[in-house]
Every structure is written in C-alpha cells, then in structure tokens.
PDB file of C-alpha atoms and ligand atoms in Angstrom:
ATOM      1  CA  MET W   1      -0.038  -0.022   0.029  1.00 98.00           C
ATOM      2  CA  TYR W   2       1.353   3.111  -1.199  1.00 98.00           C
ATOM      3  CA  HIS W   3       0.128   6.693  -1.342  1.00 97.00           C
ATOM      4  CA  GLN W   4       2.340   9.369  -2.618  1.00 96.00           C
ATOM      5  CA  ILE W   5       5.637   8.982  -4.711  1.00 98.00           C
ATOM      6  CA  VAL W   6       7.282  12.364  -4.033  1.00 96.00           C
ATOM      7  CA  ALA W   7      10.054  13.799  -1.961  1.00 93.00           C
ATOM      8  CA  ALA W   8       8.749  14.275   1.571  1.00 85.00           C
ATOM      9  CA  PRO W   9       7.343  17.548   2.549  1.00 83.00           C
ATOM     10  CA  PRO W  10       9.182  19.540   5.304  1.00 84.00           C
ATOM     11  CA  LYS W  11       9.538  17.944   8.777  1.00 85.00           C
ATOM     12  CA  GLY W  12       6.455  18.127  10.837  1.00 81.00           C
ATOM     13  CA  ALA W  13       3.716  18.065   7.899  1.00 81.00           C
ATOM     14  CA  ALA W  14       0.690  15.835   8.492  1.00 78.00           C
ATOM     15  CA  PHE W  15       0.897  12.434   6.636  1.00 83.00           C
ATOM     16  CA  ARG W  16       4.397  12.912   5.737  1.00 88.00           C
ATOM     17  CA  SER W  17       5.138   9.408   6.278  1.00 91.00           C
ATOM     18  CA  LEU W  18       2.921   8.424   3.351  1.00 93.00           C
ATOM     19  CA  CYS W  19       5.440  10.161   0.817  1.00 94.00           C
ATOM     20  CA  VAL W  20       7.946   7.764  -0.498  1.00 97.00           C
ATOM     21  CA  SER W  21      10.528   9.593  -2.482  1.00 97.00           C
ATOM     22  CA  PRO W  22      10.889   8.530  -6.135  1.00 98.00           C
ATOM     23  CA  ARG W  23      14.597   7.228  -5.553  1.00 97.00           C
ATOM     24  CA  ALA W  24      13.328   5.219  -2.653  1.00 97.00           C
ATOM     25  CA  PHE W  25      10.555   3.710  -4.642  1.00 98.00           C
ATOM     26  CA  GLY W  26      12.891   2.881  -7.761  1.00 98.00           C
ATOM     27  CA  ARG W  27      15.136   1.020  -5.130  1.00 98.00           C
ATOM     28  CA  GLN W  28      12.273  -1.111  -3.564  1.00 98.00           C
ATOM     29  CA  MET W  29      10.777  -2.079  -6.958  1.00 98.00           C
ATOM     30  CA  ALA W  30      14.531  -3.051  -8.036  1.00 98.00           C
ATOM     31  CA  TRP W  31      14.649  -4.874  -4.636  1.00 97.00           C
ATOM     32  CA  LEU W  32      11.537  -6.719  -5.130  1.00 97.00           C
ATOM     33  CA  ARG W  33      12.799  -7.795  -8.525  1.00 97.00           C
ATOM     34  CA  CYS W  34      16.252  -9.126  -6.910  1.00 96.00           C
ATOM     35  CA  LEU W  35      14.112 -10.972  -4.545  1.00 96.00           C
ATOM     36  CA  GLY W  36      12.442 -12.803  -7.182  1.00 97.00           C
ATOM     37  CA  TYR W  37       8.989 -11.055  -6.879  1.00 97.00           C
ATOM     38  CA  ARG W  38       6.737 -10.269  -9.490  1.00 98.00           C
ATOM     39  CA  GLY W  39       4.576  -6.854  -9.005  1.00 98.00           C
ATOM     40  CA  LEU W  40       1.043  -7.069  -9.841  1.00 98.00           C
ATOM     41  CA  SER W  41      -2.049  -5.212 -10.360  1.00 98.00           C
ATOM     42  CA  MET W  42      -5.373  -6.376  -8.373  1.00 98.00           C
ATOM     43  CA  SER W  43      -6.888  -7.857 -11.406  1.00 98.00           C
ATOM     44  CA  ALA W  44      -3.364  -9.857 -12.011  1.00 98.00           C
ATOM     45  CA  LEU W  45      -3.341 -10.946  -8.403  1.00 98.00           C
ATOM     46  CA  MET W  46      -6.680 -12.465  -8.520  1.00 98.00           C
ATOM     47  CA  PRO W  47      -5.857 -15.911  -9.510  1.00 97.00           C
ATOM     48  CA  TYR W  48      -3.271 -16.041  -6.789  1.00 97.00           C
ATOM     49  CA  LEU W  49      -5.733 -14.598  -3.988  1.00 97.00           C
ATOM     50  CA  LYS W  50      -8.282 -17.388  -5.249  1.00 96.00           C
ATOM     51  CA  GLY W  51      -5.694 -20.123  -5.013  1.00 95.00           C
ATOM     52  CA  GLU W  52      -5.891 -20.918  -8.550  1.00 96.00           C
ATOM     53  CA  ARG W  53      -2.200 -20.000  -9.040  1.00 96.00           C
ATOM     54  CA  THR W  54       1.013 -20.049  -6.796  1.00 95.00           C
ATOM     55  CA  GLY W  55       4.115 -17.867  -7.383  1.00 95.00           C
ATOM     56  CA  LYS W  56       6.479 -15.285  -5.720  1.00 96.00           C
ATOM     57  CA  VAL W  57       3.908 -12.213  -6.440  1.00 98.00           C
ATOM     58  CA  VAL W  58       3.213  -8.963  -4.718  1.00 98.00           C
ATOM     59  CA  GLY W  59       0.143  -6.676  -5.266  1.00 98.00           C
ATOM     60  CA  ILE W  60       1.098  -3.090  -5.694  1.00 98.00           C
ATOM     61  CA  THR W  61      -1.515  -0.486  -4.891  1.00 98.00           C
ATOM     62  CA  PHE W  62      -1.631   3.153  -4.655  1.00 98.00           C
ATOM     63  CA  ASP W  63      -4.480   5.250  -2.820  1.00 98.00           C
ATOM     64  CA  ASP W  64      -6.203   8.553  -3.898  1.00 98.00           C
ATOM     65  CA  GLY W  65      -4.749   9.036  -7.530  1.00 98.00           C
ATOM     66  CA  TYR W  66      -1.998  11.427  -7.005  1.00 98.00           C
ATOM     67  CA  LEU W  67      -0.463  12.796 -10.014  1.00 98.00           C
ATOM     68  CA  ASN W  68       2.916  11.951  -8.707  1.00 98.00           C
ATOM     69  CA  ASN W  69       2.134   8.398  -9.161  1.00 98.00           C
ATOM     70  CA  LEU W  70       2.105   8.989 -12.988  1.00 98.00           C
ATOM     71  CA  GLN W  71       5.169  10.735 -13.062  1.00 98.00           C
ATOM     72  CA  HIS W  72       7.471   9.058 -10.599  1.00 98.00           C
ATOM     73  CA  ALA W  73       5.861   5.595 -10.221  1.00 98.00           C
ATOM     74  CA  LEU W  74       4.786   4.634 -13.711  1.00 98.00           C
ATOM     75  CA  PRO W  75       8.289   4.783 -15.328  1.00 98.00           C
ATOM     76  CA  VAL W  76       9.696   2.376 -12.777  1.00 98.00           C
ATOM     77  CA  LEU W  77       6.912   0.120 -12.910  1.00 98.00           C
ATOM     78  CA  ARG W  78       7.291   0.031 -16.849  1.00 98.00           C
ATOM     79  CA  HIS W  79      10.836  -0.679 -16.351  1.00 98.00           C
ATOM     80  CA  HIS W  80      10.229  -3.804 -14.285  1.00 98.00           C
ATOM     81  CA  GLY W  81       7.394  -4.838 -16.266  1.00 98.00           C
ATOM     82  CA  TYR W  82       5.095  -4.481 -13.255  1.00 98.00           C
ATOM     83  CA  SER W  83       1.605  -3.735 -13.100  1.00 98.00           C
ATOM     84  CA  SER W  84      -0.158  -1.981 -10.102  1.00 98.00           C
ATOM     85  CA  THR W  85      -3.667  -0.461  -9.248  1.00 98.00           C
ATOM     86  CA  CYS W  86      -4.250   2.982  -8.313  1.00 98.00           C
ATOM     87  CA  TYR W  87      -7.482   3.673  -6.627  1.00 98.00           C
ATOM     88  CA  VAL W  88      -9.007   6.980  -7.539  1.00 98.00           C
ATOM     89  CA  VAL W  89     -11.699   9.343  -6.446  1.00 98.00           C
ATOM     90  CA  SER W  90     -14.022   9.910  -9.179  1.00 98.00           C
ATOM     91  CA  GLN W  91     -15.440  13.420  -8.333  1.00 98.00           C
ATOM     92  CA  GLN W  92     -12.115  14.917  -7.643  1.00 98.00           C
ATOM     93  CA  LEU W  93     -10.378  14.076 -10.762  1.00 98.00           C
ATOM     94  CA  GLY W  94      -7.849  16.731 -11.640  1.00 98.00           C
ATOM     95  CA  LYS W  95      -8.220  18.556  -8.291  1.00 97.00           C
ATOM     96  CA  THR W  96      -6.594  17.951  -4.988  1.00 95.00           C
ATOM     97  CA  ASN W  97      -6.834  15.778  -1.871  1.00 93.00           C
ATOM     98  CA  GLU W  98      -9.190  18.636  -0.383  1.00 92.00           C
ATOM     99  CA  TRP W  99     -10.867  15.616   1.964  1.00 91.00           C
ATOM    100  CA  ASP W 100      -7.448  15.924   3.773  1.00 86.00           C
ATOM    101  CA  CYS W 101      -7.997  19.769   4.233  1.00 78.00           C
ATOM    102  CA  GLU W 102      -8.772  19.797   7.947  1.00 72.00           C
ATOM    103  CA  GLY W 103      -5.738  17.798   8.741  1.00 65.00           C
ATOM    104  CA  GLY W 104      -3.616  20.727   7.436  1.00 68.00           C
ATOM    105  CA  VAL W 105      -2.356  18.231   4.575  1.00 71.00           C
ATOM    106  CA  VAL W 106      -0.327  20.001   1.604  1.00 78.00           C
ATOM    107  CA  GLN W 107      -2.730  19.829  -1.066  1.00 87.00           C
ATOM    108  CA  THR W 108      -1.270  17.510  -3.845  1.00 93.00           C
ATOM    109  CA  PRO W 109      -2.710  17.656  -7.697  1.00 96.00           C
ATOM    110  CA  LEU W 110      -4.590  14.187  -8.298  1.00 98.00           C
ATOM    111  CA  MET W 111      -4.729  12.857 -11.759  1.00 98.00           C
ATOM    112  CA  ASP W 112      -7.331  14.043 -14.309  1.00 98.00           C
ATOM    113  CA  ALA W 113      -9.328  11.960 -17.026  1.00 97.00           C
ATOM    114  CA  SER W 114      -6.429  12.066 -19.538  1.00 97.00           C
ATOM    115  CA  HIS W 115      -3.708  11.184 -16.752  1.00 98.00           C
ATOM    116  CA  LEU W 116      -5.794   8.181 -16.057  1.00 98.00           C
ATOM    117  CA  ARG W 117      -5.928   7.060 -19.812  1.00 97.00           C
ATOM    118  CA  GLN W 118      -1.892   7.489 -19.617  1.00 98.00           C
ATOM    119  CA  TRP W 119      -1.716   5.320 -16.668  1.00 98.00           C
ATOM    120  CA  LEU W 120      -3.986   2.502 -18.252  1.00 98.00           C
ATOM    121  CA  ALA W 121      -1.950   3.069 -21.423  1.00 98.00           C
ATOM    122  CA  GLY W 122       1.088   2.265 -19.602  1.00 98.00           C
ATOM    123  CA  GLY W 123      -0.045  -1.061 -18.295  1.00 98.00           C
ATOM    124  CA  GLN W 124      -1.311  -0.129 -14.948  1.00 98.00           C
ATOM    125  CA  GLU W 125      -5.003  -0.403 -13.617  1.00 98.00           C
ATOM    126  CA  VAL W 126      -7.499   2.235 -12.141  1.00 98.00           C
ATOM    127  CA  GLY W 127      -9.509   1.077  -9.110  1.00 98.00           C
ATOM    128  CA  ALA W 128     -12.224   2.759  -7.187  1.00 98.00           C
ATOM    129  CA  HIS W 129     -12.221   4.899  -3.911  1.00 98.00           C
ATOM    130  CA  THR W 130     -15.597   6.272  -3.669  1.00 98.00           C
ATOM    131  CA  ARG W 131     -16.748   9.583  -5.583  1.00 98.00           C
ATOM    132  CA  HIS W 132     -15.754  12.038  -2.626  1.00 97.00           C
ATOM    133  CA  HIS W 133     -13.317   9.908  -0.379  1.00 97.00           C
ATOM    134  CA  VAL W 134     -16.103   9.678   2.338  1.00 97.00           C
ATOM    135  CA  ARG W 135     -15.801   7.986   5.523  1.00 97.00           C
ATOM    136  CA  LEU W 136     -18.418   5.247   4.763  1.00 98.00           C
ATOM    137  CA  THR W 137     -19.525   4.759   8.210  1.00 98.00           C
ATOM    138  CA  GLN W 138     -20.449   8.412   8.818  1.00 97.00           C
ATOM    139  CA  ALA W 139     -22.748   8.330   5.649  1.00 97.00           C
ATOM    140  CA  ASP W 140     -26.183   6.945   5.442  1.00 98.00           C
ATOM    141  CA  LEU W 141     -26.500   3.734   3.437  1.00 97.00           C
ATOM    142  CA  PRO W 142     -28.168   5.000   0.612  1.00 98.00           C
ATOM    143  CA  SER W 143     -25.285   7.591  -0.127  1.00 98.00           C
ATOM    144  CA  ALA W 144     -22.734   5.177   1.026  1.00 98.00           C
ATOM    145  CA  ARG W 145     -24.120   2.924  -1.885  1.00 98.00           C
ATOM    146  CA  GLU W 146     -24.110   5.942  -4.408  1.00 98.00           C
ATOM    147  CA  GLU W 147     -20.615   6.599  -3.355  1.00 98.00           C
ATOM    148  CA  ILE W 148     -19.491   3.276  -4.295  1.00 98.00           C
ATOM    149  CA  SER W 149     -21.548   2.260  -7.188  1.00 98.00           C
ATOM    150  CA  LEU W 150     -21.407   5.771  -9.022  1.00 98.00           C
ATOM    151  CA  CYS W 151     -17.842   5.709  -8.636  1.00 98.00           C
ATOM    152  CA  LYS W 152     -17.498   2.630 -10.572  1.00 98.00           C
ATOM    153  CA  ALA W 153     -19.751   3.775 -13.453  1.00 98.00           C
ATOM    154  CA  GLU W 154     -17.919   7.120 -13.744  1.00 98.00           C
ATOM    155  CA  LEU W 155     -14.674   5.707 -13.711  1.00 98.00           C
ATOM    156  CA  GLU W 156     -15.808   3.097 -16.271  1.00 98.00           C
ATOM    157  CA  ASP W 157     -17.384   5.747 -18.496  1.00 98.00           C
ATOM    158  CA  LEU W 158     -14.292   7.839 -18.333  1.00 96.00           C
ATOM    159  CA  THR W 159     -11.438   5.263 -18.968  1.00 96.00           C
ATOM    160  CA  ASN W 160     -13.851   2.846 -21.186  1.00 95.00           C
ATOM    161  CA  SER W 161     -12.506  -0.129 -19.387  1.00 94.00           C
ATOM    162  CA  PRO W 162     -13.837  -2.112 -16.597  1.00 97.00           C
ATOM    163  CA  VAL W 163     -13.234  -1.075 -12.755  1.00 98.00           C
ATOM    164  CA  GLN W 164     -13.372  -4.196 -10.690  1.00 98.00           C
ATOM    165  CA  HIS W 165     -11.596  -3.300  -7.713  1.00 98.00           C
ATOM    166  CA  PHE W 166     -12.250  -1.134  -4.718  1.00 98.00           C
ATOM    167  CA  CYS W 167     -10.498   0.322  -1.674  1.00 98.00           C
ATOM    168  CA  TYR W 168     -12.622   1.514   1.476  1.00 98.00           C
ATOM    169  CA  PRO W 169     -11.355   5.349   2.095  1.00 98.00           C
ATOM    170  CA  TYR W 170      -9.538   5.709   5.682  1.00 96.00           C
ATOM    171  CA  GLY W 171      -9.991   1.797   5.762  1.00 97.00           C
ATOM    172  CA  ASP W 172     -13.425   2.772   7.318  1.00 97.00           C
ATOM    173  CA  TYR W 173     -16.400   0.270   6.458  1.00 98.00           C
ATOM    174  CA  LEU W 174     -18.971  -1.977   8.081  1.00 98.00           C
ATOM    175  CA  ALA W 175     -20.700  -5.121   6.968  1.00 98.00           C
ATOM    176  CA  GLU W 176     -23.243  -3.563   4.928  1.00 98.00           C
ATOM    177  CA  HIS W 177     -20.596  -1.716   2.902  1.00 98.00           C
ATOM    178  CA  VAL W 178     -18.922  -5.126   2.088  1.00 98.00           C
ATOM    179  CA  ALA W 179     -22.238  -6.260   0.927  1.00 98.00           C
ATOM    180  CA  VAL W 180     -22.643  -3.321  -1.221  1.00 98.00           C
ATOM    181  CA  VAL W 181     -19.054  -3.433  -2.787  1.00 98.00           C
ATOM    182  CA  GLN W 182     -19.909  -7.247  -3.408  1.00 98.00           C
ATOM    183  CA  SER W 183     -23.210  -6.581  -5.205  1.00 98.00           C
ATOM    184  CA  VAL W 184     -22.355  -3.849  -7.432  1.00 97.00           C
ATOM    185  CA  GLY W 185     -19.658  -6.379  -8.941  1.00 97.00           C
ATOM    186  CA  PHE W 186     -16.483  -5.519  -7.590  1.00 98.00           C
ATOM    187  CA  GLU W 187     -13.935  -8.545  -7.418  1.00 98.00           C
ATOM    188  CA  SER W 188     -12.167  -7.376  -4.435  1.00 98.00           C
ATOM    189  CA  ALA W 189     -11.711  -4.658  -1.995  1.00 98.00           C
ATOM    190  CA  THR W 190      -8.782  -3.697   0.041  1.00 98.00           C
ATOM    191  CA  THR W 191      -8.546  -2.436   3.673  1.00 98.00           C
ATOM    192  CA  THR W 192      -5.850  -0.678   5.931  1.00 97.00           C
ATOM    193  CA  GLN W 193      -5.748  -3.735   8.059  1.00 96.00           C
ATOM    194  CA  ARG W 194      -2.316  -4.795   8.230  1.00 96.00           C
ATOM    195  CA  SER W 195      -1.111  -8.394   7.289  1.00 97.00           C
ATOM    196  CA  ARG W 196       0.060 -10.048   4.245  1.00 97.00           C
ATOM    197  CA  CYS W 197      -3.038 -11.918   2.344  1.00 96.00           C
ATOM    198  CA  GLN W 198      -3.377 -15.685   3.387  1.00 91.00           C
ATOM    199  CA  ALA W 199      -5.007 -18.355   1.791  1.00 86.00           C
ATOM    200  CA  ASN W 200      -8.931 -17.998   1.777  1.00 89.00           C
ATOM    201  CA  GLU W 201      -8.863 -14.490   2.534  1.00 94.00           C
ATOM    202  CA  HIS W 202     -12.095 -12.708   2.104  1.00 97.00           C
ATOM    203  CA  LEU W 203     -11.627 -10.924  -0.954  1.00 98.00           C
ATOM    204  CA  MET W 204     -13.839  -7.982  -0.133  1.00 98.00           C
ATOM    205  CA  GLN W 205     -11.577  -7.436   3.123  1.00 98.00           C
ATOM    206  CA  LEU W 206      -8.183  -7.582   2.122  1.00 98.00           C
ATOM    207  CA  PRO W 207      -5.642  -6.737   4.362  1.00 98.00           C
ATOM    208  CA  ARG W 208      -2.195  -4.775   2.990  1.00 98.00           C
ATOM    209  CA  VAL W 209       1.193  -4.079   3.830  1.00 98.00           C
ATOM    210  CA  PRO W 210       2.129  -0.527   4.286  1.00 97.00           C
ATOM    211  CA  VAL W 211       4.886   1.054   2.824  1.00 98.00           C
ATOM    212  CA  LEU W 212       6.376   4.318   4.210  1.00 96.00           C
ATOM    213  CA  ARG W 213       8.836   7.048   3.678  1.00 95.00           C
ATOM    214  CA  THR W 214      10.900   5.258   6.491  1.00 94.00           C
ATOM    215  CA  THR W 215      10.515   1.629   5.143  1.00 97.00           C
ATOM    216  CA  SER W 216      14.072   0.604   4.597  1.00 97.00           C
ATOM    217  CA  LEU W 217      14.884  -2.118   2.167  1.00 97.00           C
ATOM    218  CA  PRO W 218      15.469  -4.862   5.033  1.00 97.00           C
ATOM    219  CA  LEU W 219      12.312  -3.835   6.502  1.00 97.00           C
ATOM    220  CA  LEU W 220      10.555  -4.067   3.190  1.00 97.00           C
ATOM    221  CA  TRP W 221      11.978  -7.622   2.888  1.00 97.00           C
ATOM    222  CA  LEU W 222      10.706  -8.616   6.628  1.00 97.00           C
ATOM    223  CA  LYS W 223       7.142  -7.233   5.899  1.00 97.00           C
ATOM    224  CA  LEU W 224       6.923  -9.213   2.539  1.00 96.00           C
ATOM    225  CA  ALA W 225       9.019 -12.414   3.297  1.00 96.00           C
ATOM    226  CA  THR W 226       8.047 -12.941   7.230  1.00 96.00           C
ATOM    227  CA  ALA W 227       5.316 -12.950   9.502  1.00 96.00           C
ATOM    228  CA  TYR W 228       6.295  -9.248  10.393  1.00 96.00           C
ATOM    229  CA  GLU W 229       2.964  -7.820   9.117  1.00 96.00           C
ATOM    230  CA  ASP W 230       0.806 -10.846   9.804  1.00 95.00           C
ATOM    231  CA  ARG W 231       1.423 -10.347  13.596  1.00 88.00           C
ATOM    232  CA  ARG W 232      -0.259  -6.880  13.665  1.00 81.00           C
ATOM    233  CA  ARG W 233      -3.629  -8.492  12.836  1.00 79.00           C
ATOM    234  CA  PRO W 234      -6.017  -8.192  15.873  1.00 73.00           C
TER     235      PRO W 234
HETATM  236 ZN1   ZN R   1      -7.613   7.311   0.297  1.00 86.61          ZN
END
C-alpha cells in the first residue's frame, strides 16, 4: 500500500510518512525484482488470491490517485514490467486531496481523466475509492451505496474499461458496505488492515502491507517475506 511517490514535505507536515521518494520507490521495485517477486495489479493478482495459481508475487496499490504516481511510479513500474492498481476518487479527478484539508495536509494534484488514460496505456490499472473520499461509516446507507456504485460507473465511463477493484477510504467500513461492494460487481476490496494476504482471505476485505517514507529495504523484506506484518492483525 503506497500513497504518494514524491520527495517528503518539510518535517512536521501531516501524513509526511505516506510520501515515498521517487528514488526510494525505484530502489524498492529493484529490490523486489532481486528477491524474485513480480509486482502485480489487483486484477493480475486475483488468480493467486483465489488459490488458482501460486508464485512469488506482490500486489502493488496506490491510494487516492496522485499525479505523482503517474510522474514517478509509472516509469519505474514499466522498467520492471510490473503492473499496479491506483484507487481514484471519481469526483476529485484533476483537483487535489481536499478531503485532507482539515488535517492541514499539503494539497497535492490528483490525476485527471487524460492522466488516467496514460496510466492505463502504461499497463497499469484504475480502481475505485468512492466519489468523494467519504468515511462510509458516517454516511447513510443510500449515500454510501451511491459513493461506491457511481464511482465505478463514472470511472468506467471515463476510461472505457472495467473497474473491478475497490478500496475503502480511511479503511473505514461496516458489514453492510462489504455487501454493497460485492453486489455492485467489484471483484476485490482492500482495507488498511495490516497483514499479508493468507489463503482463503475474504476478497472484499483484503489486508495490506503499508510502505512508508521510512521503510528501509531490509524492513521491506521483513514485511513481505516474514510474519512481521501478519502479527499486527487483531
Ligand atoms: Zn484514500
């Protein structure tokens, strides 16, 4: 689970830890390759999650749809022949991460429709992250349903390709939201629950492994190759 691929904002800035520098990201992808892993989008990962195929693979996801993913991550991903999924907020395209305003987070440009098409043309995938980056548990159920289903429809319209993977904003959801995500036809949904995916994982509540600004290469190895992250599961 990545967010921004950009040089870190000044010390003390909110969510600074979610900014992985382009150089660090490049080293991390090269490191994955050295270790024999292939980096995959959620669609490409599905056969492994379902137990239909085995292999040394990692899913690569980016939350929120930052333009810096296209600028700094895409060239690296292409270089290694990796795919990834970027979860975007359909009503914020071409704007900034305004949902973070209250937290005093530096506003960062998000991809617009033409950027998303470049992302797809580069062999990457677009996933859904609601229309307005809402906290689903604080919305009434009809609005939550709209946020989930219209995001899918709007993105499919814009990109002319299926949008089959969802990510819960803030990792915040209840059982009824899982049911909605499943009923509108998503094939997977990711959370902020920390762990590697195990066999028979619930496909609509997949855990992830966070990669932060401070994640060193040895720590990345611990996170992927050992039970380091799995132990953080409640
Ligand atoms: Zn988000």
